[in-house]
Amino acid sequence: MKYPLTAIRQKRLEPKITNHGEFCYILTSTFDEEPDASRFSSYYDDPIKVGVAFTLAWAIFGMFIGVWAAAQLAWPSLNFDTAWSSFGRIRPAHTTGVIFGFGGNALIATSFHVVQRTSRARLADQLSPWFVIFGFNLFCLIAVSGYFMGVTQSKEYAEAEWYADLWLVIVWIAYFALFVRTLARRKEPHIYVANWYYLAFIIVVAILHIVNNLAVPVSFGHAKSYTVWPGVQDAMVQWWYGHNAVAFFLTSGFLGMLYYYLPIRAERPIFSYRLSILSFWGITFFYMWAGSHHLHYTALPIWVQNLGMTFSVMLLVPSWASAGNALLTLNGAWHRVRDDATLRFIMMAAFFYGLSTFEGSFMAIRPVNSLSHYTDWTVGHVHAGALGWVAMITFGAFYTLVPSIWKRERM
């Protein structure tokens, strides 16, 4: 049997010239001795490198589509009179490209990096990381292409049809299993707090996705489906999902980044580990009740609106606990902020996290919401969180991670 001129693991090969003058290797024995066990004791970073590449690709795509959508608000003719490029189709392509494509790949890549380093254990196997990375990006591709074609559920942040939703559940179960199995193999008795945040992100996003996207397909050969939630219940479930996607996708997971990469870059321990745990449980509990503040002045019962408003204001405490914890970590290290551009990204992310959560808590109050809702203030608030917090902490993390896994001294 002939093999090309490449190294083939675990097989003894001999060089030979073929009748056509082509140089190749001939397999002479089935397997060599077992691979060195040390190969499995080192960290498995190849999937992380691919995740970084996917993150940057989705960032370019998602932000380009966002600028295009914004430009259409000023120059409507930029939809070129075609259905696929209309605002209603490219806008969800933008949000999915940025939140799930850019943000999701950043979270998966950094979670693989952080869980190995803080556990001093290699990823549990070599197949699951690739399935998670490529499976998740396949979901993003199916969802975005569906938006351009007009195949959606007409839901905020959760518009992909039932077959894409089902595929994501399979990928996410594999992700959860891989993360937990890696933690179970840890050589470190303590589970560092960054892994708490990543694990909350993985578990709660699975719950949110499944409950919000419960639907009955018209048929298995048709993309269309019907939600199981009728009327105002559908709106409530949608914003329970929508705001908790902010909580656990765009907050909890990225706080996992903050609590690992900030101390690494600042070369200082986190200011208060206990404060990070307080923040974790506060965010995990309070956020679950806050979604109804998106539905003020609607048919939703007033007590449910009040519940969401109250918990939203209470959220300021655990949110500022993490923002303050990050900034206090830099006490005694501000000279490093002056000299290290990467640390400035992380510092600005902490600032924007504090500012965005302050603004969000007060925008949830009904009289304030009456001024802000359906205005550009809401759009600006979202982008302060997305560009100021999510993107800044992602690039701060990447500027720390990339030289490490590519074995370079600096970027």
CSV table of C-alpha atoms in Angstrom, one decimal:
chain,number,residue,atom,x,y,z
A,1,MET,CA,0.0,0.0,0.0
A,2,LYS,CA,1.5,3.4,-1.0
A,3,TYR,CA,1.6,6.5,1.1
A,4,PRO,CA,2.7,10.1,0.2
A,5,LEU,CA,5.9,11.7,1.4
A,6,THR,CA,4.6,12.7,4.9
A,7,ALA,CA,5.2,11.5,8.4
A,8,ILE,CA,2.7,8.9,9.4
A,9,ARG,CA,2.5,8.3,13.1
A,10,GLN,CA,2.9,4.8,14.6
A,11,LYS,CA,3.8,3.1,11.3
A,12,ARG,CA,7.2,1.9,10.0
A,13,LEU,CA,7.8,3.1,6.5
A,14,GLU,CA,10.5,2.5,3.9
A,15,PRO,CA,11.3,4.8,1.0
A,16,LYS,CA,10.9,3.5,-2.6
A,17,ILE,CA,10.9,4.9,-6.2
A,18,THR,CA,7.7,3.9,-8.1
A,19,ASN,CA,7.6,2.9,-11.8
A,20,HIS,CA,6.6,6.5,-12.6
A,21,GLY,CA,9.7,8.0,-10.8
A,22,GLU,CA,7.5,9.2,-7.9
A,23,PHE,CA,9.1,9.1,-4.4
A,24,CYS,CA,6.8,7.5,-1.8
A,25,TYR,CA,6.8,5.4,1.3
A,26,ILE,CA,5.8,1.7,1.5
A,27,LEU,CA,4.2,0.4,4.6
A,28,THR,CA,6.3,-2.6,5.8
A,29,SER,CA,4.9,-3.2,9.3
A,30,THR,CA,1.5,-2.5,10.8
A,31,PHE,CA,2.3,-0.7,14.1
A,32,ASP,CA,5.5,0.4,15.8
A,33,GLU,CA,5.8,0.5,19.6
A,34,GLU,CA,3.3,2.5,21.6
A,35,PRO,CA,3.6,6.3,21.5
A,36,ASP,CA,5.5,8.0,24.3
A,37,ALA,CA,3.2,8.7,27.2
A,38,SER,CA,4.6,12.2,27.6
A,39,ARG,CA,2.7,13.1,24.4
A,40,PHE,CA,-0.5,12.9,26.4
A,41,SER,CA,0.8,14.8,29.4
A,42,SER,CA,1.3,18.1,27.5
A,43,TYR,CA,-1.5,20.5,26.7
A,44,TYR,CA,-3.5,20.0,23.6
A,45,ASP,CA,-3.5,23.4,21.9
A,46,ASP,CA,-4.2,22.6,18.2
A,47,PRO,CA,-8.0,23.1,18.5
A,48,ILE,CA,-7.4,26.4,20.4
A,49,LYS,CA,-5.4,27.7,17.4
A,50,VAL,CA,-8.3,26.9,15.0
A,51,GLY,CA,-10.7,28.5,17.4
A,52,VAL,CA,-8.7,31.7,17.4
A,53,ALA,CA,-8.8,31.7,13.6
A,54,PHE,CA,-12.6,31.1,13.5
A,55,THR,CA,-13.0,33.9,16.1
A,56,LEU,CA,-11.2,36.5,13.9
A,57,ALA,CA,-13.0,35.3,10.7
A,58,TRP,CA,-16.4,35.8,12.4
A,59,ALA,CA,-15.3,39.1,13.8
A,60,ILE,CA,-14.5,40.4,10.4
A,61,PHE,CA,-17.8,39.1,8.9
A,62,GLY,CA,-20.1,40.1,11.8
A,63,MET,CA,-18.7,43.6,12.1
A,64,PHE,CA,-18.8,44.2,8.4
A,65,ILE,CA,-22.4,43.2,8.2
A,66,GLY,CA,-23.1,45.4,11.3
A,67,VAL,CA,-21.7,48.5,9.5
A,68,TRP,CA,-23.7,47.6,6.4
A,69,ALA,CA,-26.9,47.3,8.5
A,70,ALA,CA,-26.2,50.6,10.2
A,71,ALA,CA,-25.5,52.3,6.9
A,72,GLN,CA,-28.9,51.1,5.6
A,73,LEU,CA,-30.6,53.2,8.3
A,74,ALA,CA,-29.1,56.3,6.7
A,75,TRP,CA,-29.1,55.1,3.1
A,76,PRO,CA,-31.9,52.6,2.5
A,77,SER,CA,-30.9,52.1,-1.1
A,78,LEU,CA,-27.9,50.1,0.2
A,79,ASN,CA,-30.2,47.1,0.3
A,80,PHE,CA,-29.8,47.0,-3.5
A,81,ASP,CA,-33.5,46.1,-3.9
A,82,THR,CA,-32.9,42.5,-3.2
A,83,ALA,CA,-34.6,40.4,-0.5
A,84,TRP,CA,-31.4,38.7,0.9
A,85,SER,CA,-29.7,42.1,1.6
A,86,SER,CA,-32.7,43.8,3.3
A,87,PHE,CA,-32.2,45.1,6.8
A,88,GLY,CA,-34.5,42.5,8.3
A,89,ARG,CA,-32.2,39.7,7.0
A,90,ILE,CA,-28.7,41.2,7.5
A,91,ARG,CA,-29.4,42.5,11.0
A,92,PRO,CA,-29.8,39.0,12.6
A,93,ALA,CA,-26.8,37.9,10.5
A,94,HIS,CA,-24.9,40.6,12.2
A,95,THR,CA,-26.0,39.8,15.7
A,96,THR,CA,-25.4,36.0,15.3
A,97,GLY,CA,-22.1,36.6,13.5
A,98,VAL,CA,-20.9,38.8,16.4
A,99,ILE,CA,-22.5,37.2,19.4
A,100,PHE,CA,-22.3,33.5,18.5
A,101,GLY,CA,-19.6,33.5,15.8
A,102,PHE,CA,-17.1,35.9,17.3
A,103,GLY,CA,-18.1,35.6,21.0
A,104,GLY,CA,-18.8,31.9,20.9
A,105,ASN,CA,-15.6,30.8,19.3
A,106,ALA,CA,-13.6,33.1,21.6
A,107,LEU,CA,-15.3,31.4,24.6
A,108,ILE,CA,-14.7,27.9,23.3
A,109,ALA,CA,-11.1,28.6,22.5
A,110,THR,CA,-10.2,30.3,25.8
A,111,SER,CA,-12.1,27.8,27.8
A,112,PHE,CA,-10.0,25.0,26.3
A,113,HIS,CA,-6.9,27.0,27.2
A,114,VAL,CA,-7.9,28.0,30.7
A,115,VAL,CA,-9.3,24.6,31.9
A,116,GLN,CA,-6.0,22.9,30.9
A,117,ARG,CA,-3.8,25.4,32.6
A,118,THR,CA,-5.8,25.8,35.8
A,119,SER,CA,-6.3,22.0,36.1
A,120,ARG,CA,-2.8,21.0,35.0
A,121,ALA,CA,-4.5,18.4,32.8
A,122,ARG,CA,-4.8,17.8,29.1
A,123,LEU,CA,-8.2,17.9,27.4
A,124,ALA,CA,-10.0,14.7,28.1
A,125,ASP,CA,-9.6,13.4,24.5
A,126,GLN,CA,-8.4,14.4,21.1
A,127,LEU,CA,-11.6,14.1,19.0
A,128,SER,CA,-14.2,16.0,21.1
A,129,PRO,CA,-12.5,19.4,20.8
A,130,TRP,CA,-12.5,19.2,17.0
A,131,PHE,CA,-16.2,18.1,17.0
A,132,VAL,CA,-17.1,21.0,19.3
A,133,ILE,CA,-15.1,23.6,17.3
A,134,PHE,CA,-16.3,22.5,13.8
A,135,GLY,CA,-19.8,21.5,14.9
A,136,PHE,CA,-20.4,24.9,16.5
A,137,ASN,CA,-19.2,26.8,13.4
A,138,LEU,CA,-21.4,24.6,11.2
A,139,PHE,CA,-24.3,25.7,13.3
A,140,CYS,CA,-23.3,29.4,12.9
A,141,LEU,CA,-23.0,28.9,9.2
A,142,ILE,CA,-26.4,27.2,8.9
A,143,ALA,CA,-28.1,29.9,11.0
A,144,VAL,CA,-26.5,32.9,9.1
A,145,SER,CA,-27.2,31.4,5.6
A,146,GLY,CA,-30.8,30.8,6.8
A,147,TYR,CA,-31.2,34.5,7.7
A,148,PHE,CA,-30.1,35.6,4.2
A,149,MET,CA,-32.6,33.1,2.7
A,150,GLY,CA,-35.4,34.3,5.0
A,151,VAL,CA,-35.6,30.9,6.9
A,152,THR,CA,-36.1,32.1,10.5
A,153,GLN,CA,-38.4,31.7,13.5
A,154,SER,CA,-38.7,35.5,13.9
A,155,LYS,CA,-37.1,35.5,17.3
A,156,GLU,CA,-34.6,37.9,18.8
A,157,TYR,CA,-31.2,36.3,19.1
A,158,ALA,CA,-32.6,32.8,18.4
A,159,GLU,CA,-33.8,32.7,14.9
A,160,ALA,CA,-32.2,29.5,13.4
A,161,GLU,CA,-34.8,26.9,12.5
A,162,TRP,CA,-35.4,23.6,14.3
A,163,TYR,CA,-32.8,21.4,12.5
A,164,ALA,CA,-30.0,23.9,13.4
A,165,ASP,CA,-31.2,24.1,17.0
A,166,LEU,CA,-31.2,20.4,17.3
A,167,TRP,CA,-27.6,20.2,15.9
A,168,LEU,CA,-26.4,22.8,18.4
A,169,VAL,CA,-27.9,20.7,21.3
A,170,ILE,CA,-25.7,17.7,20.2
A,171,VAL,CA,-22.6,19.9,19.9
A,172,TRP,CA,-23.2,21.6,23.3
A,173,ILE,CA,-23.6,18.2,25.1
A,174,ALA,CA,-20.3,17.2,23.7
A,175,TYR,CA,-18.8,20.5,24.9
A,176,PHE,CA,-20.2,20.1,28.4
A,177,ALA,CA,-19.0,16.5,28.6
A,178,LEU,CA,-15.5,17.4,27.4
A,179,PHE,CA,-15.2,20.3,29.9
A,180,VAL,CA,-16.4,18.2,32.9
A,181,ARG,CA,-14.2,15.2,32.0
A,182,THR,CA,-11.2,17.5,31.8
A,183,LEU,CA,-12.0,19.0,35.2
A,184,ALA,CA,-12.4,15.4,36.6
A,185,ARG,CA,-8.8,14.7,35.4
A,186,ARG,CA,-7.3,17.7,37.1
A,187,LYS,CA,-4.1,17.4,39.1
A,188,GLU,CA,-5.0,20.5,41.0
A,189,PRO,CA,-7.4,19.9,43.9
A,190,HIS,CA,-9.0,23.3,43.7
A,191,ILE,CA,-11.3,24.3,40.8
A,192,TYR,CA,-10.2,27.9,39.9
A,193,VAL,CA,-13.1,30.4,39.7
A,194,ALA,CA,-12.6,31.0,36.0
A,195,ASN,CA,-13.8,27.5,35.5
A,196,TRP,CA,-16.9,28.1,37.6
A,197,TYR,CA,-17.9,30.9,35.2
A,198,TYR,CA,-17.2,28.9,32.1
A,199,LEU,CA,-19.2,26.0,33.5
A,200,ALA,CA,-22.1,28.2,34.3
A,201,PHE,CA,-22.0,29.6,30.8
A,202,ILE,CA,-22.0,26.1,29.3
A,203,ILE,CA,-24.8,24.7,31.5
A,204,VAL,CA,-27.2,27.6,31.5
A,205,VAL,CA,-26.9,28.3,27.8
A,206,ALA,CA,-27.9,24.7,27.1
A,207,ILE,CA,-31.0,25.1,29.3
A,208,LEU,CA,-31.9,28.5,27.7
A,209,HIS,CA,-31.4,27.2,24.2
A,210,ILE,CA,-33.5,24.1,24.7
A,211,VAL,CA,-36.5,25.7,26.5
A,212,ASN,CA,-36.7,28.8,24.2
A,213,ASN,CA,-36.4,26.8,21.0
A,214,LEU,CA,-39.0,24.1,21.9
A,215,ALA,CA,-40.9,23.8,18.6
A,216,VAL,CA,-42.9,21.3,16.6
A,217,PRO,CA,-41.7,21.0,13.0
A,218,VAL,CA,-44.3,21.0,10.2
A,219,SER,CA,-42.5,17.9,8.9
A,220,PHE,CA,-39.0,16.5,9.0
A,221,GLY,CA,-38.5,17.5,5.4
A,222,HIS,CA,-39.6,21.1,6.0
A,223,ALA,CA,-37.7,24.0,7.7
A,224,LYS,CA,-40.9,25.6,9.2
A,225,SER,CA,-41.9,24.9,12.8
A,226,TYR,CA,-44.3,26.2,15.4
A,227,THR,CA,-43.3,27.3,18.9
A,228,VAL,CA,-44.9,25.5,21.8
A,229,TRP,CA,-45.2,28.8,23.7
A,230,PRO,CA,-48.5,30.7,22.9
A,231,GLY,CA,-49.0,34.5,23.0
A,232,VAL,CA,-47.4,36.5,25.8
A,233,GLN,CA,-45.8,33.4,27.2
A,234,ASP,CA,-43.7,33.2,24.1
A,235,ALA,CA,-42.5,36.8,24.7
A,236,MET,CA,-41.7,36.0,28.3
A,237,VAL,CA,-39.7,32.9,27.5
A,238,GLN,CA,-38.0,34.7,24.6
A,239,TRP,CA,-36.7,37.5,26.9
A,240,TRP,CA,-36.0,35.0,29.7
A,241,TYR,CA,-33.7,33.5,27.1
A,242,GLY,CA,-32.6,36.8,25.6
A,243,HIS,CA,-31.4,38.5,28.8
A,244,ASN,CA,-29.9,35.3,30.2
A,245,ALA,CA,-28.0,34.9,26.9
A,246,VAL,CA,-26.5,38.3,27.9
A,247,ALA,CA,-25.9,37.0,31.4
A,248,PHE,CA,-24.3,33.7,30.7
A,249,PHE,CA,-23.0,34.0,27.1
A,250,LEU,CA,-21.9,37.6,27.2
A,251,THR,CA,-21.1,38.0,30.9
A,252,SER,CA,-20.4,34.8,32.7
A,253,GLY,CA,-18.1,33.2,30.0
A,254,PHE,CA,-16.2,36.4,29.5
A,255,LEU,CA,-15.7,36.9,33.3
A,256,GLY,CA,-14.0,33.5,33.1
A,257,MET,CA,-11.6,35.1,30.7
A,258,LEU,CA,-11.2,38.2,33.0
A,259,TYR,CA,-10.4,36.1,36.1
A,260,TYR,CA,-7.7,34.1,34.3
A,261,TYR,CA,-6.0,36.5,31.9
A,262,LEU,CA,-6.0,39.6,34.1
A,263,PRO,CA,-3.9,38.2,36.9
A,264,ILE,CA,-1.6,36.5,34.3
A,265,ARG,CA,-1.0,39.8,32.5
A,266,ALA,CA,-0.8,42.0,35.5
A,267,GLU,CA,1.5,39.5,37.2
A,268,ARG,CA,-0.6,39.9,40.4
A,269,PRO,CA,-3.1,37.6,42.1
A,270,ILE,CA,-6.7,38.6,41.9
A,271,PHE,CA,-7.6,41.3,44.5
A,272,SER,CA,-10.2,39.2,46.3
A,273,TYR,CA,-11.0,35.5,45.5
A,274,ARG,CA,-14.0,35.6,47.9
A,275,LEU,CA,-15.4,38.6,46.1
A,276,SER,CA,-15.2,36.7,42.8
A,277,ILE,CA,-17.3,33.9,44.4
A,278,LEU,CA,-19.8,36.4,45.8
A,279,SER,CA,-20.1,37.9,42.3
A,280,PHE,CA,-20.5,34.4,40.8
A,281,TRP,CA,-23.5,33.4,42.9
A,282,GLY,CA,-25.1,36.9,42.7
A,283,ILE,CA,-24.9,36.9,38.9
A,284,THR,CA,-26.1,33.3,38.7
A,285,PHE,CA,-29.1,33.9,40.9
A,286,PHE,CA,-30.2,37.4,40.1
A,287,TYR,CA,-29.9,37.3,36.3
A,288,MET,CA,-32.4,34.5,36.0
A,289,TRP,CA,-35.2,36.8,37.1
A,290,ALA,CA,-34.3,40.0,35.1
A,291,GLY,CA,-35.6,39.2,31.5
A,292,SER,CA,-39.0,40.7,31.9
A,293,HIS,CA,-37.6,44.2,32.1
A,294,HIS,CA,-37.5,44.0,28.3
A,295,LEU,CA,-41.3,43.9,28.3
A,296,HIS,CA,-42.4,47.0,30.2
A,297,TYR,CA,-45.7,48.5,29.1
A,298,THR,CA,-46.8,45.2,27.4
A,299,ALA,CA,-49.5,42.6,28.1
A,300,LEU,CA,-47.1,40.9,30.6
A,301,PRO,CA,-48.6,41.0,34.1
A,302,ILE,CA,-47.3,44.0,36.0
A,303,TRP,CA,-46.0,41.9,38.9
A,304,VAL,CA,-43.7,40.0,36.5
A,305,GLN,CA,-42.5,43.4,35.1
A,306,ASN,CA,-41.8,44.6,38.7
A,307,LEU,CA,-40.0,41.4,39.5
A,308,GLY,CA,-37.6,41.8,36.5
A,309,MET,CA,-37.1,45.5,37.3
A,310,THR,CA,-36.2,44.7,41.0
A,311,PHE,CA,-33.7,42.0,40.3
A,312,SER,CA,-32.2,44.1,37.5
A,313,VAL,CA,-31.4,46.9,40.0
A,314,MET,CA,-30.0,44.3,42.5
A,315,LEU,CA,-27.7,42.9,39.8
A,316,LEU,CA,-25.6,46.1,40.1
A,317,VAL,CA,-24.1,44.6,43.3
A,318,PRO,CA,-22.5,41.3,41.9
A,319,SER,CA,-21.7,43.1,38.6
A,320,TRP,CA,-19.8,45.8,40.2
A,321,ALA,CA,-18.2,43.3,42.5
A,322,SER,CA,-16.4,41.8,39.5
A,323,ALA,CA,-15.7,45.1,37.8
A,324,GLY,CA,-14.2,46.5,41.1
A,325,ASN,CA,-12.3,43.2,41.7
A,326,ALA,CA,-10.7,43.6,38.4
A,327,LEU,CA,-9.7,47.2,38.8
A,328,LEU,CA,-8.5,46.7,42.4
A,329,THR,CA,-6.2,43.9,41.1
A,330,LEU,CA,-4.4,46.6,39.2
A,331,ASN,CA,-3.5,48.4,42.4
A,332,GLY,CA,0.3,48.5,42.5
A,333,ALA,CA,0.4,47.5,38.9
A,334,TRP,CA,-0.7,50.7,37.1
A,335,HIS,CA,2.9,51.1,35.8
A,336,ARG,CA,2.3,47.9,33.8
A,337,VAL,CA,-0.9,49.3,32.4
A,338,ARG,CA,1.0,52.3,31.2
A,339,ASP,CA,3.6,50.1,29.4
A,340,ASP,CA,1.5,47.1,28.3
A,341,ALA,CA,-1.1,47.7,25.6
A,342,THR,CA,-2.6,44.2,26.2
A,343,LEU,CA,-3.3,45.0,29.8
A,344,ARG,CA,-5.0,48.3,28.7
A,345,PHE,CA,-7.4,46.2,26.7
A,346,ILE,CA,-8.3,44.2,29.8
A,347,MET,CA,-8.5,47.3,32.0
A,348,MET,CA,-10.8,49.1,29.5
A,349,ALA,CA,-13.0,45.9,29.3
A,350,ALA,CA,-13.4,46.1,33.1
A,351,PHE,CA,-14.3,49.8,32.9
A,352,PHE,CA,-16.9,49.1,30.2
A,353,TYR,CA,-18.3,46.2,32.1
A,354,GLY,CA,-18.9,48.4,35.1
A,355,LEU,CA,-20.4,51.2,33.0
A,356,SER,CA,-22.6,48.9,30.9
A,357,THR,CA,-24.0,47.1,34.0
A,358,PHE,CA,-24.7,50.4,35.8
A,359,GLU,CA,-26.6,51.7,32.7
A,360,GLY,CA,-28.4,48.4,32.2
A,361,SER,CA,-29.7,48.2,35.8
A,362,PHE,CA,-31.1,51.7,35.6
A,363,MET,CA,-32.6,51.3,32.1
A,364,ALA,CA,-34.6,48.4,33.6
A,365,ILE,CA,-36.5,50.9,35.8
A,366,ARG,CA,-39.9,51.5,34.2
A,367,PRO,CA,-39.8,55.4,34.0
A,368,VAL,CA,-36.3,55.3,32.6
A,369,ASN,CA,-37.2,52.5,30.2
A,370,SER,CA,-40.1,54.7,28.9
A,371,LEU,CA,-37.5,57.2,27.8
A,372,SER,CA,-34.9,54.8,26.4
A,373,HIS,CA,-36.9,51.9,24.8
A,374,TYR,CA,-37.2,51.9,21.0
A,375,THR,CA,-34.5,54.6,20.7
A,376,ASP,CA,-30.8,54.6,19.8
A,377,TRP,CA,-29.9,54.7,23.5
A,378,THR,CA,-30.7,50.9,23.6
A,379,VAL,CA,-28.5,50.3,20.5
A,380,GLY,CA,-25.7,52.3,22.1
A,381,HIS,CA,-26.0,50.4,25.4
A,382,VAL,CA,-25.8,47.1,23.7
A,383,HIS,CA,-22.7,48.1,21.7
A,384,ALA,CA,-21.0,49.5,24.8
A,385,GLY,CA,-21.3,46.0,26.2
A,386,ALA,CA,-20.4,44.2,23.0
A,387,LEU,CA,-17.5,46.4,21.8
A,388,GLY,CA,-16.4,47.8,25.2
A,389,TRP,CA,-16.7,44.7,27.3
A,390,VAL,CA,-16.9,41.6,25.1
A,391,ALA,CA,-14.5,42.6,22.3
A,392,MET,CA,-12.0,44.3,24.6
A,393,ILE,CA,-11.6,41.4,27.0
A,394,THR,CA,-11.5,39.0,24.0
A,395,PHE,CA,-8.6,40.8,22.4
A,396,GLY,CA,-6.9,41.2,25.8
A,397,ALA,CA,-7.2,37.5,26.3
A,398,PHE,CA,-6.0,36.7,22.7
A,399,TYR,CA,-3.0,39.0,22.9
A,400,THR,CA,-2.0,37.0,26.0
A,401,LEU,CA,-2.9,33.6,24.7
A,402,VAL,CA,-1.6,33.7,21.1
A,403,PRO,CA,2.1,34.2,21.9
A,404,SER,CA,1.8,31.5,24.5
A,405,ILE,CA,0.4,28.7,22.4
A,406,TRP,CA,2.5,29.7,19.3
A,407,LYS,CA,5.6,29.7,21.5
A,408,ARG,CA,6.5,33.4,20.7
A,409,GLU,CA,8.0,35.9,23.1
A,410,ARG,CA,5.4,38.6,22.1
A,411,MET,CA,2.7,39.3,19.5
